[in-house]
Tab-separated table of C-alpha atoms in Angstrom:
chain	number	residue	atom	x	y	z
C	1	UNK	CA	0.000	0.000	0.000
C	2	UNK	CA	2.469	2.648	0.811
C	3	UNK	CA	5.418	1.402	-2.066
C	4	UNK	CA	4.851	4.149	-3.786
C	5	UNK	CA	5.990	6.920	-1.125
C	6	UNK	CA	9.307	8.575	-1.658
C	7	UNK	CA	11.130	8.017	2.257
C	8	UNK	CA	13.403	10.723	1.226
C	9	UNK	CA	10.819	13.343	2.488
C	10	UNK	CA	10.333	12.523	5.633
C	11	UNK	CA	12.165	14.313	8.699
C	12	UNK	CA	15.151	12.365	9.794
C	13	UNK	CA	15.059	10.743	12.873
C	14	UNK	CA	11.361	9.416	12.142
C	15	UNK	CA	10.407	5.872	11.988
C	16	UNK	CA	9.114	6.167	8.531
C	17	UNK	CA	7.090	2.807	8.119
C	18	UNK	CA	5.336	4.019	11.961
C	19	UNK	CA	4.772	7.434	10.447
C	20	UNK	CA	2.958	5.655	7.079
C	21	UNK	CA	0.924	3.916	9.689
C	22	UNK	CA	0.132	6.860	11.581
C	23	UNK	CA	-1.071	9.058	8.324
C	24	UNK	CA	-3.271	6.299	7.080
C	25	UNK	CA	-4.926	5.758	10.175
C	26	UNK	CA	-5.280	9.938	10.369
C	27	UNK	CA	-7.363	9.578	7.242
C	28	UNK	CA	-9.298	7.015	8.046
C	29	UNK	CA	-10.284	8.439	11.006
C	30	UNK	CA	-10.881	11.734	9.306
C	31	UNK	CA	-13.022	9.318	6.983
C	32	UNK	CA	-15.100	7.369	9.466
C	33	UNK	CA	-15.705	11.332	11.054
C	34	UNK	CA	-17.336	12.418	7.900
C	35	UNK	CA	-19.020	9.353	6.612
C	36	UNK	CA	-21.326	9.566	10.052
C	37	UNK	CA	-21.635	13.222	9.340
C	38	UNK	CA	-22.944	12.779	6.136
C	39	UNK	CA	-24.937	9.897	7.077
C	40	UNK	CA	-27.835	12.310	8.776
C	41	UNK	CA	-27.637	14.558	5.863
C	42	UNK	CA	-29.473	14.915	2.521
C	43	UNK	CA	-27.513	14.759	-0.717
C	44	UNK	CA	-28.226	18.950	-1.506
C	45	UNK	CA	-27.098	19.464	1.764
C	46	UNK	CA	-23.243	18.155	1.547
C	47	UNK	CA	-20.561	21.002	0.521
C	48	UNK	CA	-18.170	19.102	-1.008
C	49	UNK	CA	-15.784	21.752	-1.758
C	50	UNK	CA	-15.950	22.787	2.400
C	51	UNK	CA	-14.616	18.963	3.052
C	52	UNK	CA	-11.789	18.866	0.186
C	53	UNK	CA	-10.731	22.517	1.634
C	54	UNK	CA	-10.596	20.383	4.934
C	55	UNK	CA	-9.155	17.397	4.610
C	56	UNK	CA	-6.355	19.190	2.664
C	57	UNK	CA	-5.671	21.436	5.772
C	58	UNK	CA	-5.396	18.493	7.546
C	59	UNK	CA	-3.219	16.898	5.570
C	60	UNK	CA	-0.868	20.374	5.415
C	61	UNK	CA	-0.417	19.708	9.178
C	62	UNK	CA	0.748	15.963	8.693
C	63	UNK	CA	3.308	17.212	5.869
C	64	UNK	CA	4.331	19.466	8.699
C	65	UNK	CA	4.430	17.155	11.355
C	66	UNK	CA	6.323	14.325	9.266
C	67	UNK	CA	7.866	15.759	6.259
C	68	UNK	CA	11.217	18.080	5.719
């Protein structure tokens, strides 16, 4: 699943394969969060471009967290 990942841009000092762990299971959370959310909503009612702005700012904070 994670082959395709280039190591190189992760911090040093990291356990990379622990850190490819920890982002996937990030995302999935951030998944299982918003699946429920949308769950008890109506299709007209779901902003799609509000969870894409998001999960990309979440995703800015693991590049900061784990990459150089």
């Amino acid at each position: 699943m994670f082959e395709n990942i280039d190591d190189s841009k992760f911090r040093e000092g990291l356990d990379v394969e622990k850190c490819k762990k920890l982002i996937f299971w990030a995302i999935m959370g951030y998944s299982t969060y918003r699946l429920e959310e949308i769950r008890n909503l109506e299709i007209n009612d779901l902003d799609f471009e509000e969870i894409q702005i998001e999960f990309d700012s979440y995703l800015d904070e693991l590049r900061k967290s784990f990459y150089k």
